[in-house]
PDB file of C-alpha atoms and ligand atoms in Angstrom:
ATOM      1  CA  MET J  10     131.240  97.692 107.809  1.00  0.00           C
ATOM      2  CA  THR J  11     127.889  99.406 108.263  1.00  0.00           C
ATOM      3  CA  LYS J  12     124.516  97.794 107.881  1.00  0.00           C
ATOM      4  CA  GLY J  13     122.003  98.922 105.276  1.00  0.00           C
ATOM      5  CA  ILE J  14     118.251  98.884 105.635  1.00  0.00           C
ATOM      6  CA  ILE J  15     115.926  98.281 102.665  1.00  0.00           C
ATOM      7  CA  PHE J  16     112.220  98.992 102.792  1.00  0.00           C
ATOM      8  CA  ASP J  17     109.577  97.712 100.407  1.00  0.00           C
ATOM      9  CA  LEU J  18     106.915 100.363  99.728  1.00  0.00           C
ATOM     10  CA  ASP J  19     103.381  99.038  99.390  1.00  0.00           C
ATOM     11  CA  GLY J  20     102.328  97.246 102.564  1.00  0.00           C
ATOM     12  CA  VAL J  21     105.430  98.368 104.491  1.00  0.00           C
ATOM     13  CA  ILE J  22     105.571 102.156 104.317  1.00  0.00           C
ATOM     14  CA  VAL J  23     102.105 102.931 102.954  1.00  0.00           C
ATOM     15  CA  ASP J  24      99.017 100.889 102.045  1.00  0.00           C
ATOM     16  CA  THR J  25      98.749 101.636  98.330  1.00  0.00           C
ATOM     17  CA  ALA J  26      97.197  98.203  97.761  1.00  0.00           C
ATOM     18  CA  LYS J  27      93.743  99.702  98.344  1.00  0.00           C
ATOM     19  CA  TYR J  28      94.292 102.188  95.485  1.00  0.00           C
ATOM     20  CA  HIS J  29      95.742  99.508  93.195  1.00  0.00           C
ATOM     21  CA  TYR J  30      92.616  97.492  93.963  1.00  0.00           C
ATOM     22  CA  LEU J  31      90.197 100.297  93.058  1.00  0.00           C
ATOM     23  CA  ALA J  32      91.991 100.973  89.769  1.00  0.00           C
ATOM     24  CA  TRP J  33      92.159  97.249  88.818  1.00  0.00           C
ATOM     25  CA  LYS J  34      88.518  96.742  89.851  1.00  0.00           C
ATOM     26  CA  LYS J  35      87.392  99.593  87.592  1.00  0.00           C
ATOM     27  CA  LEU J  36      89.221  98.059  84.641  1.00  0.00           C
ATOM     28  CA  ALA J  37      87.798  94.580  85.401  1.00  0.00           C
ATOM     29  CA  ASN J  38      84.248  95.999  85.594  1.00  0.00           C
ATOM     30  CA  GLU J  39      84.735  97.833  82.294  1.00  0.00           C
ATOM     31  CA  LEU J  40      85.837  94.543  80.782  1.00  0.00           C
ATOM     32  CA  GLY J  41      82.689  92.910  82.161  1.00  0.00           C
ATOM     33  CA  PHE J  42      83.834  90.888  85.159  1.00  0.00           C
ATOM     34  CA  GLU J  43      84.255  91.174  88.938  1.00  0.00           C
ATOM     35  CA  PHE J  44      87.540  91.562  90.811  1.00  0.00           C
ATOM     36  CA  THR J  45      87.451  90.925  94.562  1.00  0.00           C
ATOM     37  CA  LYS J  46      89.603  92.145  97.453  1.00  0.00           C
ATOM     38  CA  ALA J  47      90.668  88.527  98.040  1.00  0.00           C
ATOM     39  CA  GLN J  48      91.927  88.334  94.461  1.00  0.00           C
ATOM     40  CA  ASN J  49      93.759  91.623  94.959  1.00  0.00           C
ATOM     41  CA  GLU J  50      95.951  89.774  97.524  1.00  0.00           C
ATOM     42  CA  LEU J  51      97.581  88.004  94.556  1.00  0.00           C
ATOM     43  CA  PHE J  52      98.741  91.367  93.253  1.00  0.00           C
ATOM     44  CA  LYS J  53     100.830  92.427  96.247  1.00  0.00           C
ATOM     45  CA  GLY J  54     104.469  92.870  95.323  1.00  0.00           C
ATOM     46  CA  VAL J  55     103.728  91.812  91.726  1.00  0.00           C
ATOM     47  CA  SER J  56     104.679  94.012  88.748  1.00  0.00           C
ATOM     48  CA  ARG J  57     102.021  95.972  86.911  1.00  0.00           C
ATOM     49  CA  LYS J  58     102.420  93.859  83.780  1.00  0.00           C
ATOM     50  CA  ARG J  59     102.067  90.570  85.650  1.00  0.00           C
ATOM     51  CA  CYS J  60      99.034  91.990  87.545  1.00  0.00           C
ATOM     52  CA  LEU J  61      97.227  92.660  84.253  1.00  0.00           C
ATOM     53  CA  GLU J  62      98.117  89.175  83.010  1.00  0.00           C
ATOM     54  CA  ILE J  63      96.605  87.678  86.168  1.00  0.00           C
ATOM     55  CA  LEU J  64      93.550  89.981  85.909  1.00  0.00           C
ATOM     56  CA  LEU J  65      92.871  88.775  82.379  1.00  0.00           C
ATOM     57  CA  GLU J  66      93.245  85.161  83.513  1.00  0.00           C
ATOM     58  CA  ILE J  67      90.670  85.849  86.264  1.00  0.00           C
ATOM     59  CA  GLY J  68      88.231  87.366  83.739  1.00  0.00           C
ATOM     60  CA  ASN J  69      89.069  84.718  81.133  1.00  0.00           C
ATOM     61  CA  ARG J  70      89.779  87.544  78.674  1.00  0.00           C
ATOM     62  CA  GLU J  71      92.169  87.535  75.766  1.00  0.00           C
ATOM     63  CA  ALA J  72      93.870  90.786  74.709  1.00  0.00           C
ATOM     64  CA  THR J  73      95.720  92.000  71.651  1.00  0.00           C
ATOM     65  CA  GLN J  74      99.055  93.638  72.377  1.00  0.00           C
ATOM     66  CA  GLU J  75      97.448  97.011  71.678  1.00  0.00           C
ATOM     67  CA  GLU J  76      94.599  96.388  74.161  1.00  0.00           C
ATOM     68  CA  PHE J  77      97.068  95.086  76.789  1.00  0.00           C
ATOM     69  CA  ASP J  78      99.232  98.214  76.478  1.00  0.00           C
ATOM     70  CA  SER J  79      96.254 100.595  76.638  1.00  0.00           C
ATOM     71  CA  TRP J  80      94.748  98.839  79.683  1.00  0.00           C
ATOM     72  CA  MET J  81      98.130  99.080  81.497  1.00  0.00           C
ATOM     73  CA  ILE J  82      98.094 102.820  80.808  1.00  0.00           C
ATOM     74  CA  GLU J  83      94.431 103.209  81.804  1.00  0.00           C
ATOM     75  CA  LYS J  84      94.965 101.420  85.125  1.00  0.00           C
ATOM     76  CA  ASN J  85      97.947 103.548  85.935  1.00  0.00           C
ATOM     77  CA  VAL J  86      96.168 106.797  85.047  1.00  0.00           C
ATOM     78  CA  ASP J  87      93.347 105.857  87.419  1.00  0.00           C
ATOM     79  CA  TYR J  88      95.823 104.798  90.120  1.00  0.00           C
ATOM     80  CA  LEU J  89      97.689 108.067  89.873  1.00  0.00           C
ATOM     81  CA  LYS J  90      94.445 109.962  90.614  1.00  0.00           C
ATOM     82  CA  TYR J  91      94.398 108.289  94.057  1.00  0.00           C
ATOM     83  CA  ILE J  92      98.120 108.857  94.598  1.00  0.00           C
ATOM     84  CA  GLU J  93      97.614 112.523  93.872  1.00  0.00           C
ATOM     85  CA  ASN J  94      95.656 112.939  97.123  1.00  0.00           C
ATOM     86  CA  MET J  95      98.074 111.048  99.360  1.00  0.00           C
ATOM     87  CA  ASP J  96      99.683 112.812 102.292  1.00  0.00           C
ATOM     88  CA  ALA J  97     101.596 112.010 105.508  1.00  0.00           C
ATOM     89  CA  SER J  98      98.470 110.686 107.200  1.00  0.00           C
ATOM     90  CA  GLU J  99      98.801 107.561 105.007  1.00  0.00           C
ATOM     91  CA  ILE J 100     102.180 106.540 106.383  1.00  0.00           C
ATOM     92  CA  LEU J 101     101.775 103.253 108.253  1.00  0.00           C
ATOM     93  CA  PRO J 102     102.101 103.505 112.049  1.00  0.00           C
ATOM     94  CA  ASP J 103     105.610 103.930 113.546  1.00  0.00           C
ATOM     95  CA  VAL J 104     107.392 103.952 110.166  1.00  0.00           C
ATOM     96  CA  PRO J 105     108.691 107.550 110.730  1.00  0.00           C
ATOM     97  CA  LYS J 106     109.973 106.589 114.179  1.00  0.00           C
ATOM     98  CA  ILE J 107     112.143 103.794 112.709  1.00  0.00           C
ATOM     99  CA  LEU J 108     113.318 105.954 109.757  1.00  0.00           C
ATOM    100  CA  GLU J 109     114.249 108.776 112.151  1.00  0.00           C
ATOM    101  CA  PHE J 110     116.188 106.423 114.408  1.00  0.00           C
ATOM    102  CA  LEU J 111     118.140 104.989 111.438  1.00  0.00           C
ATOM    103  CA  LYS J 112     118.906 108.468 110.109  1.00  0.00           C
ATOM    104  CA  GLN J 113     120.167 109.648 113.479  1.00  0.00           C
ATOM    105  CA  ASN J 114     122.459 106.657 113.600  1.00  0.00           C
ATOM    106  CA  ASN J 115     123.764 107.237 110.051  1.00  0.00           C
ATOM    107  CA  ILE J 116     122.450 103.939 108.795  1.00  0.00           C
ATOM    108  CA  PRO J 117     121.961 104.039 105.006  1.00  0.00           C
ATOM    109  CA  ILE J 118     118.362 103.549 103.903  1.00  0.00           C
ATOM    110  CA  ALA J 119     117.068 102.309 100.531  1.00  0.00           C
ATOM    111  CA  LEU J 120     113.730 101.624  98.953  1.00  0.00           C
ATOM    112  CA  GLY J 121     113.361  98.324  97.073  1.00  0.00           C
ATOM    113  CA  SER J 122     109.920  98.290  95.439  1.00  0.00           C
ATOM    114  CA  ALA J 123     108.250  96.820  92.361  1.00  0.00           C
ATOM    115  CA  SER J 124     106.335 100.072  91.804  1.00  0.00           C
ATOM    116  CA  LYS J 125     107.202 102.434  89.027  1.00  0.00           C
ATOM    117  CA  ASN J 126     105.463 105.143  91.049  1.00  0.00           C
ATOM    118  CA  ALA J 127     107.588 104.810  94.158  1.00  0.00           C
ATOM    119  CA  GLN J 128     109.373 108.169  94.060  1.00  0.00           C
ATOM    120  CA  PRO J 129     106.246 110.354  93.674  1.00  0.00           C
ATOM    121  CA  ILE J 130     104.555 108.378  96.465  1.00  0.00           C
ATOM    122  CA  LEU J 131     107.434 108.956  98.899  1.00  0.00           C
ATOM    123  CA  GLU J 132     107.415 112.610  97.894  1.00  0.00           C
ATOM    124  CA  LYS J 133     103.665 112.934  98.493  1.00  0.00           C
ATOM    125  CA  VAL J 134     103.859 111.451 101.967  1.00  0.00           C
ATOM    126  CA  GLY J 135     106.955 113.496 102.840  1.00  0.00           C
ATOM    127  CA  LEU J 136     109.442 110.655 103.355  1.00  0.00           C
ATOM    128  CA  LEU J 137     111.663 110.994 100.314  1.00  0.00           C
ATOM    129  CA  HIS J 138     114.458 112.794 102.193  1.00  0.00           C
ATOM    130  CA  TYR J 139     115.109 109.708 104.353  1.00  0.00           C
ATOM    131  CA  PHE J 140     116.199 107.556 101.407  1.00  0.00           C
ATOM    132  CA  ASP J 141     119.820 107.351 100.258  1.00  0.00           C
ATOM    133  CA  ALA J 142     118.842 105.118  97.325  1.00  0.00           C
ATOM    134  CA  ILE J 143     115.623 104.278  95.509  1.00  0.00           C
ATOM    135  CA  VAL J 144     115.471 101.117  93.413  1.00  0.00           C
ATOM    136  CA  ASP J 145     112.029 100.450  91.933  1.00  0.00           C
ATOM    137  CA  GLY J 146     110.175  99.012  88.960  1.00  0.00           C
ATOM    138  CA  ASN J 147     111.969 101.499  86.688  1.00  0.00           C
ATOM    139  CA  ASN J 148     115.463 100.167  87.497  1.00  0.00           C
ATOM    140  CA  VAL J 149     115.090  96.393  87.455  1.00  0.00           C
ATOM    141  CA  THR J 150     114.618  93.821  84.722  1.00  0.00           C
ATOM    142  CA  LYS J 151     113.678  90.902  86.949  1.00  0.00           C
ATOM    143  CA  ALA J 152     110.749  91.007  89.380  1.00  0.00           C
ATOM    144  CA  LYS J 153     110.769  89.688  92.957  1.00  0.00           C
ATOM    145  CA  PRO J 154     111.381  86.831  93.964  1.00  0.00           C
ATOM    146  CA  ASP J 155     114.502  87.521  91.924  1.00  0.00           C
ATOM    147  CA  PRO J 156     116.941  89.314  94.276  1.00  0.00           C
ATOM    148  CA  GLU J 157     117.910  91.935  91.631  1.00  0.00           C
ATOM    149  CA  VAL J 158     116.013  94.844  93.251  1.00  0.00           C
ATOM    150  CA  PHE J 159     117.608  94.314  96.677  1.00  0.00           C
ATOM    151  CA  LEU J 160     121.112  93.588  95.315  1.00  0.00           C
ATOM    152  CA  LEU J 161     120.975  96.806  93.348  1.00  0.00           C
ATOM    153  CA  ALA J 162     119.789  98.701  96.415  1.00  0.00           C
ATOM    154  CA  ALA J 163     122.733  97.287  98.443  1.00  0.00           C
ATOM    155  CA  LYS J 164     125.102  98.319  95.688  1.00  0.00           C
ATOM    156  CA  GLN J 165     123.714 101.834  95.589  1.00  0.00           C
ATOM    157  CA  LEU J 166     124.082 102.116  99.349  1.00  0.00           C
ATOM    158  CA  GLY J 167     127.648 100.839  99.153  1.00  0.00           C
ATOM    159  CA  VAL J 168     126.829  98.075 101.640  1.00  0.00           C
ATOM    160  CA  ASN J 169     127.521  94.319 101.301  1.00  0.00           C
ATOM    161  CA  ALA J 170     124.376  92.333 100.527  1.00  0.00           C
ATOM    162  CA  ASP J 171     124.827  90.162 103.636  1.00  0.00           C
ATOM    163  CA  ASP J 172     124.905  93.321 105.767  1.00  0.00           C
ATOM    164  CA  CYS J 173     121.443  94.368 104.566  1.00  0.00           C
ATOM    165  CA  ILE J 174     118.128  93.996 106.330  1.00  0.00           C
ATOM    166  CA  VAL J 175     114.903  93.988 104.324  1.00  0.00           C
ATOM    167  CA  PHE J 176     111.374  94.838 105.443  1.00  0.00           C
ATOM    168  CA  GLU J 177     108.825  93.133 103.216  1.00  0.00           C
ATOM    169  CA  ASP J 178     105.071  92.372 103.223  1.00  0.00           C
ATOM    170  CA  ALA J 179     104.962  90.044 100.197  1.00  0.00           C
ATOM    171  CA  VAL J 180     106.014  86.394  99.963  1.00  0.00           C
ATOM    172  CA  ALA J 181     107.927  87.081  96.744  1.00  0.00           C
ATOM    173  CA  GLY J 182     109.740  89.951  98.484  1.00  0.00           C
ATOM    174  CA  VAL J 183     110.784  87.781 101.431  1.00  0.00           C
ATOM    175  CA  GLU J 184     112.013  85.169  98.944  1.00  0.00           C
ATOM    176  CA  ALA J 185     113.943  87.841  97.104  1.00  0.00           C
ATOM    177  CA  ALA J 186     115.618  89.060 100.327  1.00  0.00           C
ATOM    178  CA  ASN J 187     116.520  85.511 101.315  1.00  0.00           C
ATOM    179  CA  ALA J 188     117.926  84.864  97.820  1.00  0.00           C
ATOM    180  CA  ALA J 189     120.063  87.989  98.202  1.00  0.00           C
ATOM    181  CA  LYS J 190     121.391  86.512 101.518  1.00  0.00           C
ATOM    182  CA  MET J 191     119.948  89.466 103.443  1.00  0.00           C
ATOM    183  CA  ILE J 192     118.101  89.369 106.743  1.00  0.00           C
ATOM    184  CA  SER J 193     114.397  89.242 105.883  1.00  0.00           C
ATOM    185  CA  ILE J 194     111.782  90.784 108.153  1.00  0.00           C
ATOM    186  CA  GLY J 195     108.170  89.958 107.288  1.00  0.00           C
ATOM    187  CA  ILE J 196     105.607  92.656 107.990  1.00  0.00           C
ATOM    188  CA  GLY J 197     102.109  91.177 108.082  1.00  0.00           C
ATOM    189  CA  ASP J 198     100.735  87.690 108.601  1.00  0.00           C
ATOM    190  CA  LYS J 199     103.464  85.433 109.992  1.00  0.00           C
ATOM    191  CA  ASP J 200     101.810  82.298 108.636  1.00  0.00           C
ATOM    192  CA  ILE J 201     101.894  83.719 105.077  1.00  0.00           C
ATOM    193  CA  LEU J 202     105.410  85.184 105.521  1.00  0.00           C
ATOM    194  CA  SER J 203     106.806  82.069 107.228  1.00  0.00           C
ATOM    195  CA  GLU J 204     110.015  82.164 105.216  1.00  0.00           C
ATOM    196  CA  ALA J 205     111.076  85.445 106.849  1.00  0.00           C
ATOM    197  CA  GLN J 206     113.770  85.354 109.541  1.00  0.00           C
ATOM    198  CA  PHE J 207     111.718  87.676 111.782  1.00  0.00           C
ATOM    199  CA  ASN J 208     108.004  88.423 111.719  1.00  0.00           C
ATOM    200  CA  PHE J 209     105.994  91.362 112.938  1.00  0.00           C
ATOM    201  CA  ARG J 210     102.401  92.362 112.275  1.00  0.00           C
ATOM    202  CA  ASP J 211     103.465  95.985 111.757  1.00  0.00           C
ATOM    203  CA  PHE J 212     106.059  98.483 112.942  1.00  0.00           C
ATOM    204  CA  THR J 213     104.271  99.201 116.203  1.00  0.00           C
ATOM    205  CA  GLU J 214     105.541  95.746 117.299  1.00  0.00           C
ATOM    206  CA  ILE J 215     109.159  96.583 116.506  1.00  0.00           C
ATOM    207  CA  SER J 216     111.158  98.179 119.306  1.00  0.00           C
ATOM    208  CA  ILE J 217     114.144 100.480 118.922  1.00  0.00           C
ATOM    209  CA  GLU J 218     116.119  97.881 120.916  1.00  0.00           C
ATOM    210  CA  PHE J 219     115.374  95.284 118.230  1.00  0.00           C
ATOM    211  CA  ILE J 220     116.601  97.660 115.498  1.00  0.00           C
ATOM    212  CA  GLU J 221     119.671  98.438 117.615  1.00  0.00           C
ATOM    213  CA  GLY J 222     120.413  94.736 117.872  1.00  0.00           C
ATOM    214  CA  LEU J 223     120.164  94.338 114.085  1.00  0.00           C
ATOM    215  CA  ILE J 224     122.492  97.144 113.192  1.00  0.00           C
ATOM    216  CA  LYS J 225     125.103  96.215 115.750  1.00  0.00           C
ATOM    217  CA  ASN J 226     125.429  92.523 114.882  1.00  0.00           C
TER     218      ASN J 226
HETATM  219  P1  B16 X 311     103.080 100.233  89.876  1.00  0.00           P
HETATM  220  P2  B16 X 311     105.732  97.083  96.322  1.00  0.00           P
HETATM  221  C1  B16 X 311     103.966  96.818  94.320  1.00  0.00           C
HETATM  222  O1  B16 X 311     104.548  97.586  95.328  1.00  0.00           O
HETATM  223  C2  B16 X 311     102.502  96.566  94.649  1.00  0.00           C
HETATM  224  O2  B16 X 311     102.395  95.757  95.810  1.00  0.00           O
HETATM  225  C3  B16 X 311     101.880  95.831  93.492  1.00  0.00           C
HETATM  226  O3  B16 X 311     100.510  95.603  93.745  1.00  0.00           O
HETATM  227  C4  B16 X 311     102.020  96.685  92.237  1.00  0.00           C
HETATM  228  O4  B16 X 311     101.447  96.022  91.105  1.00  0.00           O
HETATM  229  C5  B16 X 311     103.511  96.956  91.986  1.00  0.00           C
HETATM  230  O5  B16 X 311     104.062  97.598  93.130  1.00  0.00           O
HETATM  231  C6  B16 X 311     103.742  97.811  90.753  1.00  0.00           C
HETATM  232  O6  B16 X 311     103.240  99.096  91.008  1.00  0.00           O
HETATM  233  O7  B16 X 311     101.873  99.899  89.039  1.00  0.00           O
HETATM  234  O8  B16 X 311     102.935 101.498  90.703  1.00  0.00           O
HETATM  235  O9  B16 X 311     104.342 100.213  89.070  1.00  0.00           O
HETATM  236  O10 B16 X 311     105.057  96.235  97.364  1.00  0.00           O
HETATM  237  O11 B16 X 311     106.771  96.314  95.517  1.00  0.00           O
HETATM  238  O12 B16 X 311     106.262  98.368  96.860  1.00  0.00           O
HETATM  239 MG1   MG X 312     104.891  95.305  99.273  1.00  0.00          MG
END
């Protein structure tokens, strides 16, 4: 039975968090309060709807359903303006090297992201062709740490869940991978992602030998 590899998007393949931050900050400022980069950390791996709920808690703002819906749209319209200008230079270091190695070894590759904009982002940065399956915020009903996104990705790849390996930068994502009984690899701060089975700061720390070991076991 082959292994399957599942990548999160934001914080693993590209750093879209900085664009999410600018779009949320603009909305917060319009609503009359500040939104800091430190607060933006809470938004990583979290769905758009939940992000707005947290933002309103930060600003101590109430919203009617109509306002909530229109602010969700406004934030996304602003976010998409940044995405529009993305290109291959925004791919995080050594990600293409790993994707290329997996492709050459016929290892199925999936995306497992909370973002509803995942497909256009992969297209913009020129990585879409590497992915055999894309499961994102448009396909799931339960957000990470629920394992739904990764279980669906495994299913679409035709690989058993316990033969999958997940790269994640968010605590909720690592929890989701563990709940799916997959091998979890934390990308980022190992103290924050301490629940992951393996930890690396970024892909430049990951050798081809390490990947070979994972896909052979
Ligand atoms: P969208 P990931 C997540 O991406 C981001 O980390 C998170 O900040 C964002 O709110 C979420 O996608 C939804 O994104 O507004 O584009 O649907 O890390 O799960 O790839
Ligand atoms: Mg992420």
